[in-house]
XYZ file of C-alpha atoms in Angstrom:
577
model
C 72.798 129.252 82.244
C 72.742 125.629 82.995
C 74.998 124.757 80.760
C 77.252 127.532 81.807
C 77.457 126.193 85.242
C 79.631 122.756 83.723
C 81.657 125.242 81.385
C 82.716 127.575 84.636
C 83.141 124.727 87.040
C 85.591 123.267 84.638
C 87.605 126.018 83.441
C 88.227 126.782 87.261
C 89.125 123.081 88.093
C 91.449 122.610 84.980
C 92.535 126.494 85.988
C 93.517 125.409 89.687
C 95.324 122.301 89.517
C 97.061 123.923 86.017
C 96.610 120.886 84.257
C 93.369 118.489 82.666
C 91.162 119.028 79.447
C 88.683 122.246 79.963
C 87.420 122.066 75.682
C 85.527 118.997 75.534
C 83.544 120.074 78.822
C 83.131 123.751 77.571
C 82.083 122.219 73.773
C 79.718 119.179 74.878
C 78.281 121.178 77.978
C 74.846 121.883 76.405
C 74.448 117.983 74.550
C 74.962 117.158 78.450
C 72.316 119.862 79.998
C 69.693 118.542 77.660
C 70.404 114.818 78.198
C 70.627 115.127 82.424
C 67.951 117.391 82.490
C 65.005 116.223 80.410
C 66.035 112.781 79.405
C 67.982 110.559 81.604
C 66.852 108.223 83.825
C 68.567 108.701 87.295
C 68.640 109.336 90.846
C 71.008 111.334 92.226
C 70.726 110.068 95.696
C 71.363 106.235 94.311
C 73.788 105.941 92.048
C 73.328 102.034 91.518
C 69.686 102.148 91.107
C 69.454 98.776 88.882
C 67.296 100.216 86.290
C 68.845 103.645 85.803
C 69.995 104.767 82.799
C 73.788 104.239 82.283
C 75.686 107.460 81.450
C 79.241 106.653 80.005
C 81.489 109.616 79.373
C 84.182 107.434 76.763
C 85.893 110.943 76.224
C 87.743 110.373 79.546
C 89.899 113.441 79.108
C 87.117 115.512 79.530
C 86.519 113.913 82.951
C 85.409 117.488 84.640
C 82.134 117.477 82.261
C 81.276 114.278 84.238
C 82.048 115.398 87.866
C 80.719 118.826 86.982
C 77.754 117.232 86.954
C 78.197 114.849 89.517
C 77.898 118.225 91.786
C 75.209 119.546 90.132
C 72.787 116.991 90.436
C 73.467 116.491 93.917
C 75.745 113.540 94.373
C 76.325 113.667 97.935
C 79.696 112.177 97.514
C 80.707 114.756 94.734
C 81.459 118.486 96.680
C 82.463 121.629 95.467
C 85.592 120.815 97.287
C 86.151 117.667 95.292
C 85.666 120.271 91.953
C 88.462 122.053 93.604
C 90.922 119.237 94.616
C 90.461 118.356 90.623
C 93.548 115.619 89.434
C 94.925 115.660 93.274
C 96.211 112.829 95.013
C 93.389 111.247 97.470
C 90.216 113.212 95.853
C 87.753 111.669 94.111
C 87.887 113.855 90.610
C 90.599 112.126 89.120
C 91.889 112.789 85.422
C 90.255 110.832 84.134
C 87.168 109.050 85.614
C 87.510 105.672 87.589
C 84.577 103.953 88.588
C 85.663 102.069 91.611
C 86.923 105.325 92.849
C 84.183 107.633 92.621
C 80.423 106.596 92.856
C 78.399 107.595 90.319
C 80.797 106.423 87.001
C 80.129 103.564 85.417
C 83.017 102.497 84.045
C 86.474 103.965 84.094
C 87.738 105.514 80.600
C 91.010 107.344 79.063
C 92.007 105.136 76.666
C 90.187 106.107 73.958
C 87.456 103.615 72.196
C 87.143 101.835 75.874
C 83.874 103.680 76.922
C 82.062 103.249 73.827
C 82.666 99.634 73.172
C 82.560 98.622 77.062
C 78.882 100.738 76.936
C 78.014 98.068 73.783
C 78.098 95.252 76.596
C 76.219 97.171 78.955
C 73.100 97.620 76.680
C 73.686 94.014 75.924
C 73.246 92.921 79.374
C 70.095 95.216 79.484
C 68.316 93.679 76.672
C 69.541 89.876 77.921
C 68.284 90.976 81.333
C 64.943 92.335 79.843
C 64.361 89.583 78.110
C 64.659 87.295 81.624
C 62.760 89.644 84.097
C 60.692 91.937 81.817
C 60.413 95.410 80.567
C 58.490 96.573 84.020
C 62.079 95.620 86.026
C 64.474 96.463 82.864
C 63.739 98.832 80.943
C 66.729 101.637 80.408
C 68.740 103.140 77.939
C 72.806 103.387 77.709
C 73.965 106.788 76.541
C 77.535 107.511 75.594
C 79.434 110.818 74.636
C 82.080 110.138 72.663
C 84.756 111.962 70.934
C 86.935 112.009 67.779
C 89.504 110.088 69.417
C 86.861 107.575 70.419
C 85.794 106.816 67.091
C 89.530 107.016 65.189
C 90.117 103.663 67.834
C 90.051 100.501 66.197
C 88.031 99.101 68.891
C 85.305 101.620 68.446
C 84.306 100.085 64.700
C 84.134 96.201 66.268
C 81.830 98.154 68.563
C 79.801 99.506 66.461
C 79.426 96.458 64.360
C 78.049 94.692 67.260
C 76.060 96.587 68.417
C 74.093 96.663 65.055
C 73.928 92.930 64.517
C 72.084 92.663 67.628
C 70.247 96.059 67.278
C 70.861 97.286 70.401
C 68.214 100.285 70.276
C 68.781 101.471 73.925
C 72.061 102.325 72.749
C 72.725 106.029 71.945
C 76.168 107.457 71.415
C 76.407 111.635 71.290
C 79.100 112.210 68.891
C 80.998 115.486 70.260
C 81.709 116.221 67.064
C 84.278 119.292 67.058
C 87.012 118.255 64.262
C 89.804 119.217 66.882
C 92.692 116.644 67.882
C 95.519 117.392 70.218
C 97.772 117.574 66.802
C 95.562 120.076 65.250
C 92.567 119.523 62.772
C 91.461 115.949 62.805
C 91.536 116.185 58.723
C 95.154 115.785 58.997
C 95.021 112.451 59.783
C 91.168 111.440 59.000
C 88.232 111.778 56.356
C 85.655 109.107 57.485
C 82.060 110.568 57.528
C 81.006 108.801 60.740
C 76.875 109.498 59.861
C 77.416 107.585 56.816
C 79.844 104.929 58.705
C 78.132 104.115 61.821
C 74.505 104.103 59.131
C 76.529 101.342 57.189
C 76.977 99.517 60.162
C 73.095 99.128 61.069
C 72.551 102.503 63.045
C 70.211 105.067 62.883
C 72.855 108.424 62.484
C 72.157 111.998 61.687
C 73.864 115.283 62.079
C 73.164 117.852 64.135
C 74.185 121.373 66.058
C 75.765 120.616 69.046
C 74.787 123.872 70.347
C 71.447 123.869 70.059
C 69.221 122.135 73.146
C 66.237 122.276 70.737
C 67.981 120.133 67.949
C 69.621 118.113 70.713
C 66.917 117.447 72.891
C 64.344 116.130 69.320
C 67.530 114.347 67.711
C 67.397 112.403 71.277
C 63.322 111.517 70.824
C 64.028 110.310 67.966
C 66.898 107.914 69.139
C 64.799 106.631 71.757
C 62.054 105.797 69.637
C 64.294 103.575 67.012
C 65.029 99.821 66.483
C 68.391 100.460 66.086
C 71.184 101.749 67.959
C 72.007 105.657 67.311
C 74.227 108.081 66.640
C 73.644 111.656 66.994
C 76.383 113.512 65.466
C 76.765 116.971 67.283
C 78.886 119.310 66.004
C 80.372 121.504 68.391
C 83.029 124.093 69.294
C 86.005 122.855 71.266
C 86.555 125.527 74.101
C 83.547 126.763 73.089
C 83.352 130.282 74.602
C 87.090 131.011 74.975
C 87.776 133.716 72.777
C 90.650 133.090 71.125
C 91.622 129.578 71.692
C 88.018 128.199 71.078
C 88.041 125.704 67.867
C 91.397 125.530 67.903
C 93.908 122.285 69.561
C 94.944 124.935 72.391
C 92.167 124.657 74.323
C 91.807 120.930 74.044
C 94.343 119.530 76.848
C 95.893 122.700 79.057
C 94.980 125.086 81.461
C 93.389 128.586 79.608
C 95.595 130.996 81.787
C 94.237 133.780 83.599
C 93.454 136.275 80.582
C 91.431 133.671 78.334
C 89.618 131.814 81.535
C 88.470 136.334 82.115
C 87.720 136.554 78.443
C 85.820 133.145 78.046
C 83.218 133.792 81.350
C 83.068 137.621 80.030
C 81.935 136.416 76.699
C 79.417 133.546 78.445
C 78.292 135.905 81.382
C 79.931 133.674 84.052
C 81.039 134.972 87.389
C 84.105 136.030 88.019
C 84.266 134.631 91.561
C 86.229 130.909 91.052
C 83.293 127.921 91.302
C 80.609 129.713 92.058
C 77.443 128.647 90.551
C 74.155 130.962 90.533
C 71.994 129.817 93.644
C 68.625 129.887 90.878
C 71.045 127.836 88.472
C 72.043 125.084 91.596
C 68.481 124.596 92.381
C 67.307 123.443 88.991
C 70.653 121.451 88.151
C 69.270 119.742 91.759
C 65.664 119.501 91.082
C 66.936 117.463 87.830
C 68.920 115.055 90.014
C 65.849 114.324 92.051
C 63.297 114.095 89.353
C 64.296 110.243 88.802
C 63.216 110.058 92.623
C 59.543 109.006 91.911
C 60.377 107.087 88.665
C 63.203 104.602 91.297
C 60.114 104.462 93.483
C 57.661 103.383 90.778
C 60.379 100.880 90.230
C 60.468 99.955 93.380
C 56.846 99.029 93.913
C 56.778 97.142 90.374
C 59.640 94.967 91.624
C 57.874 94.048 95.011
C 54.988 93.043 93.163
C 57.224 89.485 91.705
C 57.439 86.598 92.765
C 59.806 85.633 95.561
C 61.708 83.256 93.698
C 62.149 85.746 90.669
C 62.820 88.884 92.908
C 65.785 86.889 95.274
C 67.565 85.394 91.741
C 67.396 88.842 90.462
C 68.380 90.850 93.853
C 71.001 87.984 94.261
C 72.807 88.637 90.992
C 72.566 92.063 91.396
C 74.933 91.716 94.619
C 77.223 89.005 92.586
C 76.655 86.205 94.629
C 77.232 82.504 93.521
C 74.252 80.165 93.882
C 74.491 77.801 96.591
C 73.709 74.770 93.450
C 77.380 75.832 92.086
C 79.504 74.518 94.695
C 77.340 71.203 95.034
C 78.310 70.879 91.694
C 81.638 71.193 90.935
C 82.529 69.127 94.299
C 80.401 66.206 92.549
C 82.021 67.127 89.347
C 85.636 66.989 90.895
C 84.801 63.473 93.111
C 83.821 62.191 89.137
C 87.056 63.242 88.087
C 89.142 61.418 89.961
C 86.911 58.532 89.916
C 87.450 58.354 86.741
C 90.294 60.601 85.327
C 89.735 62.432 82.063
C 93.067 62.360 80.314
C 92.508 65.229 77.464
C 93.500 68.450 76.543
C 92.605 71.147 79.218
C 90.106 73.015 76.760
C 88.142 70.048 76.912
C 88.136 69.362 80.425
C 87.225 73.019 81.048
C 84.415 72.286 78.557
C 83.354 69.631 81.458
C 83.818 72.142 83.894
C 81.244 74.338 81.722
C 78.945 72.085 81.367
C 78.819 71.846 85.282
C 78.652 75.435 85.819
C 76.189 76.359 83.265
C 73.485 73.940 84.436
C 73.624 75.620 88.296
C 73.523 78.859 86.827
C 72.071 78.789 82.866
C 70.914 82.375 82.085
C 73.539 84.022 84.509
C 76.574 82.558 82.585
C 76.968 84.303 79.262
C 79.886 82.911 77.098
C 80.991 83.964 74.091
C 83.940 83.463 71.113
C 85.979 85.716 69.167
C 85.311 82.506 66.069
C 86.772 79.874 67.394
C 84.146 78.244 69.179
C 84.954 74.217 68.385
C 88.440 75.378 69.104
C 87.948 77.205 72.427
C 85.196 74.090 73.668
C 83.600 76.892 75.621
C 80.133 76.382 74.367
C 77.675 74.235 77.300
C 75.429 71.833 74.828
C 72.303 73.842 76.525
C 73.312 77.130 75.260
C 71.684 78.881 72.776
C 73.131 81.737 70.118
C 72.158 85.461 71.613
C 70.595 87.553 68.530
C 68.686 90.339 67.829
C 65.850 88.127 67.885
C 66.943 85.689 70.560
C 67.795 87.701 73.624
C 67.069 84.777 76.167
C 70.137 83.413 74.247
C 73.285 83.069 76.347
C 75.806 82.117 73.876
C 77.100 85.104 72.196
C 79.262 85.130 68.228
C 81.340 88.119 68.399
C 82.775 87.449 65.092
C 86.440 87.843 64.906
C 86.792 90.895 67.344
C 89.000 89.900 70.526
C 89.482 93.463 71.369
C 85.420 94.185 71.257
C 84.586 91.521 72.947
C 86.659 91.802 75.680
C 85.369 95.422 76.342
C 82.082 94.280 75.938
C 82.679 91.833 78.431
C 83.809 94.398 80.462
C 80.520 95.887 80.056
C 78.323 92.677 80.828
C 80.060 92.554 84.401
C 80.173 96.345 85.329
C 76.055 96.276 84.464
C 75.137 93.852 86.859
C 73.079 90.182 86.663
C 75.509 88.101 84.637
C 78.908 86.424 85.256
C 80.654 87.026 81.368
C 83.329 84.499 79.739
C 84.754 84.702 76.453
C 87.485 82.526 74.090
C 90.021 82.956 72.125
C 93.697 81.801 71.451
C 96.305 82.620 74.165
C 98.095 84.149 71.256
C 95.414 86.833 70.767
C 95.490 88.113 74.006
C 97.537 91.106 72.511
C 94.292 91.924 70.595
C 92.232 92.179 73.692
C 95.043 93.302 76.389
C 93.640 96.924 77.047
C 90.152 95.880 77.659
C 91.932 92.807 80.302
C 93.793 95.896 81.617
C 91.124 97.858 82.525
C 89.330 94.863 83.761
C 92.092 94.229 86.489
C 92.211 98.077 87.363
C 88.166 98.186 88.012
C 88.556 94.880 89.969
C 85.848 93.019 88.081
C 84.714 89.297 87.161
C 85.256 88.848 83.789
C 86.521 85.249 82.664
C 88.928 84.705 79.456
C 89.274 80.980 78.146
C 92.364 81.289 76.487
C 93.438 78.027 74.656
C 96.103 76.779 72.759
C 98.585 77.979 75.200
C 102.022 76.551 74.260
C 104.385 75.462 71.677
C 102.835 71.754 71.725
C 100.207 73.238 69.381
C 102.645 72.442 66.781
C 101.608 72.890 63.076
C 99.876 76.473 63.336
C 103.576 77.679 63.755
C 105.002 80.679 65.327
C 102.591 82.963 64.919
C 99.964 80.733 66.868
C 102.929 79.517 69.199
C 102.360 82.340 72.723
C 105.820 82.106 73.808
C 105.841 85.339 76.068
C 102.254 85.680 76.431
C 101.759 83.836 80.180
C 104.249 86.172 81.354
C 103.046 89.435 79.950
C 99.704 88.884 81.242
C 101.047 87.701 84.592
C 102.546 91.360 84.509
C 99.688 93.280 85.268
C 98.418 93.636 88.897
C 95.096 92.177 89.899
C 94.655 89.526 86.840
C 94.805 85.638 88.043
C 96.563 83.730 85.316
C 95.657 80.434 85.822
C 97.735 77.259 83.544
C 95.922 73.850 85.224
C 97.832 70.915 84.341
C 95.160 68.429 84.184
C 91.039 68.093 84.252
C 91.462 68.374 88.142
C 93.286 71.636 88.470
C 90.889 73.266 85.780
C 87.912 72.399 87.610
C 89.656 74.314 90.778
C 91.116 77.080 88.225
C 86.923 77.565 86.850
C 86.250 77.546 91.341
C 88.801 80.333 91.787
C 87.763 82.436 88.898
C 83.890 82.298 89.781
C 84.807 83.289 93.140
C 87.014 85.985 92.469
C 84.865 88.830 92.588
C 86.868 91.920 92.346
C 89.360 90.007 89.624
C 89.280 89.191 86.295
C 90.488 85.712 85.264
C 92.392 84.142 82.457
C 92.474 80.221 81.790
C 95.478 79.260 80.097
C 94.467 75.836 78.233
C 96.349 73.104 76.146
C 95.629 71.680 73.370
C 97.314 68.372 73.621
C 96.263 66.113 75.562
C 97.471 65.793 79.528
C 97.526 62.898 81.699
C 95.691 63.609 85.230
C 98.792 63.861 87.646
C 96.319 64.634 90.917
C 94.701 62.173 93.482
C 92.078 62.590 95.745
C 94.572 63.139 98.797
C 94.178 67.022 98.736
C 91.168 69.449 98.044
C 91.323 72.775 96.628
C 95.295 73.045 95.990
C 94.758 75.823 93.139
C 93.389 78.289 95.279
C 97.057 77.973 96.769
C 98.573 79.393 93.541
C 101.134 76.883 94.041
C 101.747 73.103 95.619
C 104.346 71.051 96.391
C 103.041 67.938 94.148
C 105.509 65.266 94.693
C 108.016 65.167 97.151
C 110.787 62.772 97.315
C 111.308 59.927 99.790
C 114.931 61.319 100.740
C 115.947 65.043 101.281
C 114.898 67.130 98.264
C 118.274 67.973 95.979
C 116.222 70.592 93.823
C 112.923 71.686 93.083
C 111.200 71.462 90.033
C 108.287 74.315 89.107
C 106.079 74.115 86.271
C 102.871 75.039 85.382
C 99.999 73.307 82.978
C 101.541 71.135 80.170
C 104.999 71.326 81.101
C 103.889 69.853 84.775
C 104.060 66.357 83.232
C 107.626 66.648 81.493
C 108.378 67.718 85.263
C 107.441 64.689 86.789
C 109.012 62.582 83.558
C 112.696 64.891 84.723
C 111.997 64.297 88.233
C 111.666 60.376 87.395
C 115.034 60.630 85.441
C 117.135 62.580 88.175
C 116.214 60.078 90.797
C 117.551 57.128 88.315
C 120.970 58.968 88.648
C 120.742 59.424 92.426
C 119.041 63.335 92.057
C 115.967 63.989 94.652
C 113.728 66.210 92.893
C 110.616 67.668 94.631
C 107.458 68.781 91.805
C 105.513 71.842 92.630
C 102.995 72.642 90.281
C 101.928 76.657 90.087
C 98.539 77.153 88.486
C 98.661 80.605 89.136
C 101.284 82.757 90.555
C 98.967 84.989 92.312
C-alpha cells in the first residue's frame, strides 16, 4: 500500500499536466518504499542535516518518484498541491528535479549518467570528511537509483571505475533494471551484463527482484555491510501495474490516458479519487520521515561534545565560508609579485597562487587531474595522493576521465566541507562540458584549471590548439571564464573564483611564458571583468581588447600604432562576466 501511494500520486501528476514519465515511478516504487522506510538516514523536517544520507534519483525523468516522496515523508515545502502543479511554470515539481529549486534534492539530474557519477563525488567527500572529523560526525551512506539510460552513458563507466579504485563502500547504486528504452527493448541497442560489469570494475553486484521488499530490503544489508561500493541490480516492470502498456516503451515517457490510468489503480487497488492517499497509508509514509528525528539529535549532541576549534572549522565549511588566513595571504602573495615579478607561463604562476591557497586552507582544498598533473602545475608540494587507503589525502588521480571528474567535482561541492579544483587541457573541456553545465545551472563552486589555452602551444598541433573553446564556454550563463595575462591577474582570477560562491570557475592558462604587464597602481582590477590598462597620453584613436596571452602582442600593436601617429588605449578583459 505504501508503495502504491508513489505509483497513484504519479500517474495522476503525469495524468494532469498530460505530459512527464509515470513508468520508472510505477516500476522502482517498491526499491524506493523499502529504502525510505527502513533504511535511509533522514529527516524530513531538515533536509540539509550534514550527516544524512544522500538520496540521488540519476533517472531524472522519473522526477515524480522523488517528489512523490518528498510529500510523503512530510517535506513541508513539498504539498499535495505542488504534486498537482507537476512540470508547471513557478512550482517546485519540475520535470526533472533541480536542486536549487526545490529543497530536499541533492543534485539536479536529466541528462542521463549525471546523477550517478556526480553521487561518486559525494561519497568521496564523505569518506575525505570522515577521515578529518571522524565516524561519530560522518558517518552516511550515498544511495543512487539509476536507470538503463544511466548506465548506457559514457560517463557512468569513468564513474564506476572510480569509485572502485577508491572503494567507496557507502556508495550504493539501485539498478532499476526494467530492459525498456524510449526506442523499445534496450537489446536493440545493448548486451552488457551490468552485474558482471560494474563486479569487473571493483563492486560488489548481484541481481535481484525489483518487486520484492524482502529481496530488496536483505540485498540492501548486505550493501551496507561491504568494502566496496554496490550495485543491486533490480529487475523491474516499467509501468508496472498498467495493464496493457506495462513492460512495454509506452508507458515510459507519456501520459496513460484515462482508460489505462482506471485499469492500472483497478488492478493495484488504488482509489479512484485523483491524489488521494489512504489516511492509515499517509501516517506511516510520515512516521518514516520523522524516524531520522532522534538519530539528527543523537548527532547533534555527539557534535557539541568537540572541540571548539574542530566544531567552528567544520560548521564554517559547512556554510562555505573562506577563512579569514586566505585573504592575508594572497594580498602578501600579490605585494611579492610585484616586488618581484614572475615572468612565466600562467599555469605556473597559478601553481604560486596554489601554493598560497592551499597552506590557509590544506584539507578544505581538494585538487585533482584528469593525467596531466606536471602539465596542469596544479599540485601544492604539501599535498598528498587521496586513495583507498589514504583518505586524509587531498590530491586526487582521476586517471584520464575529464568528463568523471568534473561530475565528481560537482559532487565534492554540492556535499558540503570542501572547495573542489580539477585540471586538464583547455582543449578537453568538450569532454567535461555537461558536468561544467550543470555546475553553472546549480550555481556552485567548482574550480577548472584549464591550461594550454592557445595556439602558442605550438608543436601538439591542432588537435591540442582550443581555437573556439574560450568562446563556447563563455556561452553558457553563470560560468566565469577567466584568461589572466600575467602572474598578477591569476592571483586575482584564483580571488574571484574562491569567492564566487554560487559560480563555477574556469582558469584559462598559457603555456608560454608572459611578461608581467601590471604595477602596483591598482588593486583588484579582475574582479572588474575588464580594465582599461594603458591609456594614451593624447585622445584615444582606438581601443585595443585582449585577454591573457594575446594582452602582450596588444601592448607590442599599441607601441607600433603610436610610432605612426595612432593613439591606442589597452584594456585587458580577464573575464567577460
Amino acid at each position: 500500500y505504501m508503495a502504491n501511494a508513489i505509483r497513484g500520486l504519479a500517474m495522476d501528476a503525469v495524468e494532469k499536466a498530460n505530459s512527464g514519465h509515470p513508468g520508472l515511478p510505477m516500476g522502482a516504487a517498491d526499491i524506493a518504499t523499502v529504502l525510505f522506510t527502513k533504511f535511509l538516514k533522514f529527516d524530513a523536517a531538515d533536509t540539509a542535516w550534514p550527516d544524512r544520507d544522500r538520496f540521488v534519483l540519476s533517472a531524472g525523468h522519473g522526477s515524480m518518484l522523488l517528489y512523490a516522496l518528498l510529500y510523503l515523508t512530510g517535506n513541508k515545502d513539498m504539498t499535495l498541491d505542488q504534486i498537482k502543479h507537476f512540470r508547471q511554470l513557478g512550482s517546485l515539481t519540475p520535470g526533472h528535479p533541480e536542486n536549487f529549486h526545490t529543497k530536499g534534492i541533492e543534485t539536479t539530474t536529466g541528462p542521463l549518467g549525471q546523477g550517478i557519477a556526480t553521487a561518486v563525488g559525494m561519497a568521496l567527500a564523505e569518506k575525505m570528511l570522515a577521515a578529518e572529523f571522524g565516524k561519530k560526525i560522518v558517518n552516511h551512506h550515498t544511495y543512487v537509483l539509476a536507470s538503463d539510460g544511466d548506465l548506457m552513458e559514457g560517463i557512468s563507466q569513468e564513474a564506476i571505475a572510480l569509485a572502485g579504485v577508491w572503494r567507496l563502500n557507502k556508495m550504493i547504486v539501485l539498478y532499476d533494471d526494467n530492459g525498456i528504452s524510449i526506442d523499445g527493448p534496450t537489446s536493440i541497442a545493448d548486451s552488457v551484463d551490468q552485474v558482471k560489469r560494474f563486479k569487473s570494475a571493483g563492486w560488489a553486484a548481484e541481481l535481484i527482484d525489483g518487486h520484492d521488499p524482502e529481496a530488496i530490503a536483505a540485498a540492501i544489508t548486505r550493501a551496507q555491510k561491504s568494502s566496496k561500493p554496490s550495485l543491486i541490480a533490480c529487475k523491474t516492470t516499467i509501468g508496472f501495474g498498467a495493464p496493457t502498456r506495462a513492460g512495454t516503451a509506452k508507458a515510459h515517457g507519456e501520459a496513460l490516458g484515462a482508460a489505462e490510468l482506471k485499469g492500472a489503480k483497478e488492478k493495484l487497488g488504488i482509489s479512484l479519487e485523483p491524489f488521494s492517499v489512504p489516511d492509515d497509508v499517509l501516517k506511516a509514509w510520515r512516521e518514516a520521515g520523522s524516524r531520522g528525528a532522534a538519530e539528527h539529535k543523537a548527532w547533534g549532541e555527539q557534535f557539541a561534545q568537540l572541540g571548539n576549534r574542530k566544531r567552528a572549522e567544520f560548521e564554517r565549511r559547512i556554510r562555505h565560508e573562506r577563512p579569514a588566513s586566505l585573504a592575508k595571504g594572497l594580498r602578501a602573495f600579490k605585494k611579492g609579485l610585484l616586488e618581484n615579478p614572475l615572468n612565466v607561463a600562467t599555469r605556473k604562476s597559478s601553481e604560486a597562487a596554489i601554493e598560497v591557497i592551499a597552506a590557509a586552507m590544506p584539507m578544505e582544498f581538494v585538487a585533482g587531474s584528469a593525467d596531466l598533473t606536471g602539465s596542469n602545475n596544479n599540485k601544492a608540494k604539501s599535498a598528498t595522493a587521496f586513495g583507498a587507503k589514504t583518505p586524509k589525502g587531498r590530491f586526487i588521480h582521476y586517471g584520464i576521465r575529464e568528463h568523471g571528474m568534473a561530475a565528481a567535482m560537482n559532487g565534492i561541492a554540492l556535499h558540503g566541507g570542501f572547495i573542489p579544483y580539477g585540471g586538464t587541457f583547455l582543449c578537453f573541456a568538450d569532454y567535461s562540458r555537461p558536468a561544467i553545465r550543470l555546475a553553472a545551472l546549480m550555481g556552485i563552486r567548482v574550480i577548472h584549471v584549464m591550461t594550454h589555452d592557445s595556439i602558442g602551444l605550438g608543436e601538439d598541433g591542432p588537435t591540442h590548439q582550443p581555437v573556439e573553446h574560450v568562446a563556447s564556454l563563455r556561452a553558457i550563463p553563470n560560468l566565469l571564464v577567466f584568461r589572466p595575462a600575467d602572474a598578477v591577474e591569476t592571483a586575482e582570477a584564483w580571488d574571484c573564483a574562491l569567492k564566487a560562491e554560487t559560480s563555477p570557475s574556469i582558469l584559462c592558462l598559457s603555456r608560454q611564458a608572459l611578461p608581467t604587464i601590471r604595477d602596483g597602481s591598482r588593486d583588484d582590477q579582475v574582479a572588474l571583468g575588464a580594465y582599461v590598462l594603458v591609456e594614451p597620453s593624447f585622445a584615444r584613436d582606438v581601443t585595443l581588447i585582449a585577454t591573457g596571452s594575446e594582452v602582450a602582442i596588444a601592448l607590442e600593436a599599441a607601441r607600433l600604432l603610436a610610432e605612426g601617429g595612432m593613439q591606442a588605449a589597452v584594456v585587458s578583459a580577464p573575464c567577460f562576466d
